């Protein structure tokens, strides 16, 4: 008598919560979610982290994404005579499953079709080499394991542990050896390495076969079909994920991060991170429970100072390569390239070899990012060409390659780390609730690597917040998941 239904329900809920505090049957214990999360950088790493964190922590968490330049970061387009072309990351491999899933999710939400196939763009002749095909298949079969672990929500606290969980000591050891010595040991000839492998390394990483075998193998991920890109530009995945994650974009430059004790509305003193950023000519700051850094941490690139951390958060001295993208619409002087061993295969792609005295790393014809409207790379006989070079090209240099040209646009990048094995990877956990996504670039720099690292960091942040240590750094996961399914 006198007990209302709602009182009854609330006492049942109370009993449930009490039981749960001793170990909730069938579901993991969850602490209440954080109030605010900061992500620094709105490239593919930062935006995919925002997307996953929203799924894990739910709708009430406030997620701020800081970006001082443009959403997309190293995924960007450049205009030549009214058309947009990819200037940074451009090719996506069919086995890049996170990129694939993000695009599928975004397509479901928008009702449009974002994916366009690049089948015609590059047909790498080295795909034919059976030994190489075998090596690369092995790498990708191993790679599939990480998707499996992540779909079961397992996370790793370091890049080394993640790679080890994929393929053991041997796989991790690829970081310690050069591509050259690895392939020589596997029986490839000097000539094959010089003429087929080295040029691809120069296009993809502006470096030779002296880089680590892991990044080498990832960038040799040739495929005679299934390479793709995003209609309208790959950066659309970043803006799409940002929007889908319902994050708040702050167009500012983060300067400092400092841990401080704050008293929250609940009255409890809590350790939080103060993020100080510059917006316009003013300086502002805000407090966060969790911070993810989704940009390379070095002075030239992110220039973020970690104030008063004990022990101090180390500066990473990873050196990023300076690469300039130049797009030229013009008529190539093809006789300049006729002596090269690899000219004009696929659709007009020209790669240069290491021993050439060339001032460019590579040259290729480009499609505009609106491939559906412009299915041909050219309509008037002059193509748009993309060149990568270590230095900004002068007009005289461009005129050495082209008989004539109408337009040339340039964009400099600090593109990817200078690889030199043995690689030592930066930490993912910089401090209690402060995570670093781009340390993964020590192994290889690619869109999918950033997505894998972001996924891992988001799961790691979530499990550590909830004290789920059984979901972190599990050994023998492959065997365990095999028997589970
Ligand atoms: C020329 C070139 C060609 C490439 N080709 C390919 C390819 O074909 N396929 C492929 O898979 N990959 C390719 N890549 C690599 C790929 O583009 C990158 O690995 C990937 O885009 C990196 O994404 P990210 O989000 O980790 O970093 P970024 O894209 O660099 O994002 C970091 C963001 O953080 C912002 N930021 C930095 N500091 C601050 C701060 N203090 N405050 C606020 N914001 C800050 C930056 O402005 C930037 O937007 C290429 C890269 C380049 C440069
Ligand atoms: C790689 O080399 C480092 C030393 O540079 C060593 O500590 C580490 O154990 C090596 N890792 C593997 C898997 O060989
Ligand atoms: C890095 O930031 C500091 C202020 O936080 C500024 O004085 C300095 O010029 C910046 N350096 C670079 C290379 O941008
Ligand atoms: C084209 O390049 C070749 C080789 O460098 C050069 O000899 C020739 O003069 C160039 N042609 C024109 C029209 O500039």
PDB file of N, CA and C in Angstrom, residues 100-116 228-231 372:
ATOM      1  N   UNK A 100      37.046   1.593 -46.211  1.00  0.00           N
ATOM      2  CA  UNK A 100      35.903   1.041 -46.925  1.00  0.00           C
ATOM      3  C   UNK A 100      34.632   1.152 -46.063  1.00  0.00           C
ATOM      4  N   UNK A 101      34.777   0.775 -44.803  1.00  0.00           N
ATOM      5  CA  UNK A 101      33.598   0.805 -43.923  1.00  0.00           C
ATOM      6  C   UNK A 101      33.126   2.230 -43.659  1.00  0.00           C
ATOM      7  N   UNK A 102      34.073   3.140 -43.448  1.00  0.00           N
ATOM      8  CA  UNK A 102      33.679   4.542 -43.214  1.00  0.00           C
ATOM      9  C   UNK A 102      32.854   5.051 -44.395  1.00  0.00           C
ATOM     10  N   UNK A 103      33.349   4.769 -45.589  1.00  0.00           N
ATOM     11  CA  UNK A 103      32.652   5.248 -46.782  1.00  0.00           C
ATOM     12  C   UNK A 103      31.270   4.601 -46.898  1.00  0.00           C
ATOM     13  N   UNK A 104      31.177   3.316 -46.593  1.00  0.00           N
ATOM     14  CA  UNK A 104      29.869   2.642 -46.639  1.00  0.00           C
ATOM     15  C   UNK A 104      28.910   3.266 -45.621  1.00  0.00           C
ATOM     16  N   UNK A 105      29.400   3.510 -44.400  1.00  0.00           N
ATOM     17  CA  UNK A 105      28.552   4.138 -43.367  1.00  0.00           C
ATOM     18  C   UNK A 105      28.065   5.504 -43.836  1.00  0.00           C
ATOM     19  N   UNK A 106      28.988   6.281 -44.399  1.00  0.00           N
ATOM     20  CA  UNK A 106      28.620   7.640 -44.821  1.00  0.00           C
ATOM     21  C   UNK A 106      27.645   7.590 -45.997  1.00  0.00           C
ATOM     22  N   UNK A 107      27.829   6.605 -46.860  1.00  0.00           N
ATOM     23  CA  UNK A 107      26.901   6.456 -47.988  1.00  0.00           C
ATOM     24  C   UNK A 107      25.502   6.130 -47.489  1.00  0.00           C
ATOM     25  N   UNK A 108      25.420   5.284 -46.473  1.00  0.00           N
ATOM     26  CA  UNK A 108      24.117   4.924 -45.924  1.00  0.00           C
ATOM     27  C   UNK A 108      23.426   6.169 -45.371  1.00  0.00           C
ATOM     28  N   UNK A 109      24.228   7.028 -44.719  1.00  0.00           N
ATOM     29  CA  UNK A 109      23.628   8.231 -44.138  1.00  0.00           C
ATOM     30  C   UNK A 109      23.234   9.259 -45.186  1.00  0.00           C
ATOM     31  N   UNK A 110      24.029   9.371 -46.245  1.00  0.00           N
ATOM     32  CA  UNK A 110      23.754  10.436 -47.212  1.00  0.00           C
ATOM     33  C   UNK A 110      22.921   9.937 -48.392  1.00  0.00           C
ATOM     34  N   UNK A 111      22.876   8.617 -48.561  1.00  0.00           N
ATOM     35  CA  UNK A 111      22.116   8.068 -49.679  1.00  0.00           C
ATOM     36  C   UNK A 111      22.852   8.160 -51.014  1.00  0.00           C
ATOM     37  N   UNK A 112      24.064   8.730 -51.019  1.00  0.00           N
ATOM     38  CA  UNK A 112      24.822   8.873 -52.272  1.00  0.00           C
ATOM     39  C   UNK A 112      25.870   7.780 -52.407  1.00  0.00           C
ATOM     40  N   UNK A 113      26.505   7.739 -53.548  1.00  0.00           N
ATOM     41  CA  UNK A 113      27.555   6.768 -53.786  1.00  0.00           C
ATOM     42  C   UNK A 113      28.897   7.496 -53.837  1.00  0.00           C
ATOM     43  N   UNK A 114      29.779   7.205 -52.888  1.00  0.00           N
ATOM     44  CA  UNK A 114      31.018   7.984 -52.786  1.00  0.00           C
ATOM     45  C   UNK A 114      32.223   7.329 -53.441  1.00  0.00           C
ATOM     46  N   UNK A 115      32.151   6.004 -53.589  1.00  0.00           N
ATOM     47  CA  UNK A 115      33.360   5.291 -53.982  1.00  0.00           C
ATOM     48  C   UNK A 115      33.509   5.255 -55.502  1.00  0.00           C
ATOM     49  N   UNK A 116      34.676   5.586 -55.998  1.00  0.00           N
ATOM     50  CA  UNK A 116      34.910   5.385 -57.431  1.00  0.00           C
ATOM     51  C   UNK A 116      36.147   4.536 -57.626  1.00  0.00           C
ATOM     52  N   UNK A 228      40.851   2.279 -55.335  1.00  0.00           N
ATOM     53  CA  UNK A 228      39.727   3.209 -55.421  1.00  0.00           C
ATOM     54  C   UNK A 228      40.050   4.539 -54.758  1.00  0.00           C
ATOM     55  N   UNK A 229      39.147   5.498 -54.937  1.00  0.00           N
ATOM     56  CA  UNK A 229      39.251   6.814 -54.308  1.00  0.00           C
ATOM     57  C   UNK A 229      37.832   7.305 -54.094  1.00  0.00           C
ATOM     58  N   UNK A 230      37.732   8.464 -53.473  1.00  0.00           N
ATOM     59  CA  UNK A 230      36.406   8.969 -53.135  1.00  0.00           C
ATOM     60  C   UNK A 230      35.992  10.026 -54.156  1.00  0.00           C
ATOM     61  N   UNK A 231      34.830   9.852 -54.719  1.00  0.00           N
ATOM     62  CA  UNK A 231      34.287  10.819 -55.675  1.00  0.00           C
ATOM     63  C   UNK A 231      34.172  12.182 -54.993  1.00  0.00           C
ATOM     64  N   UNK A 372      33.078  11.001 -62.123  1.00  0.00           N
ATOM     65  CA  UNK A 372      31.844  10.639 -62.812  1.00  0.00           C
ATOM     66  C   UNK A 372      31.504  11.654 -63.899  1.00  0.00           C
TER      67      UNK A 372
END
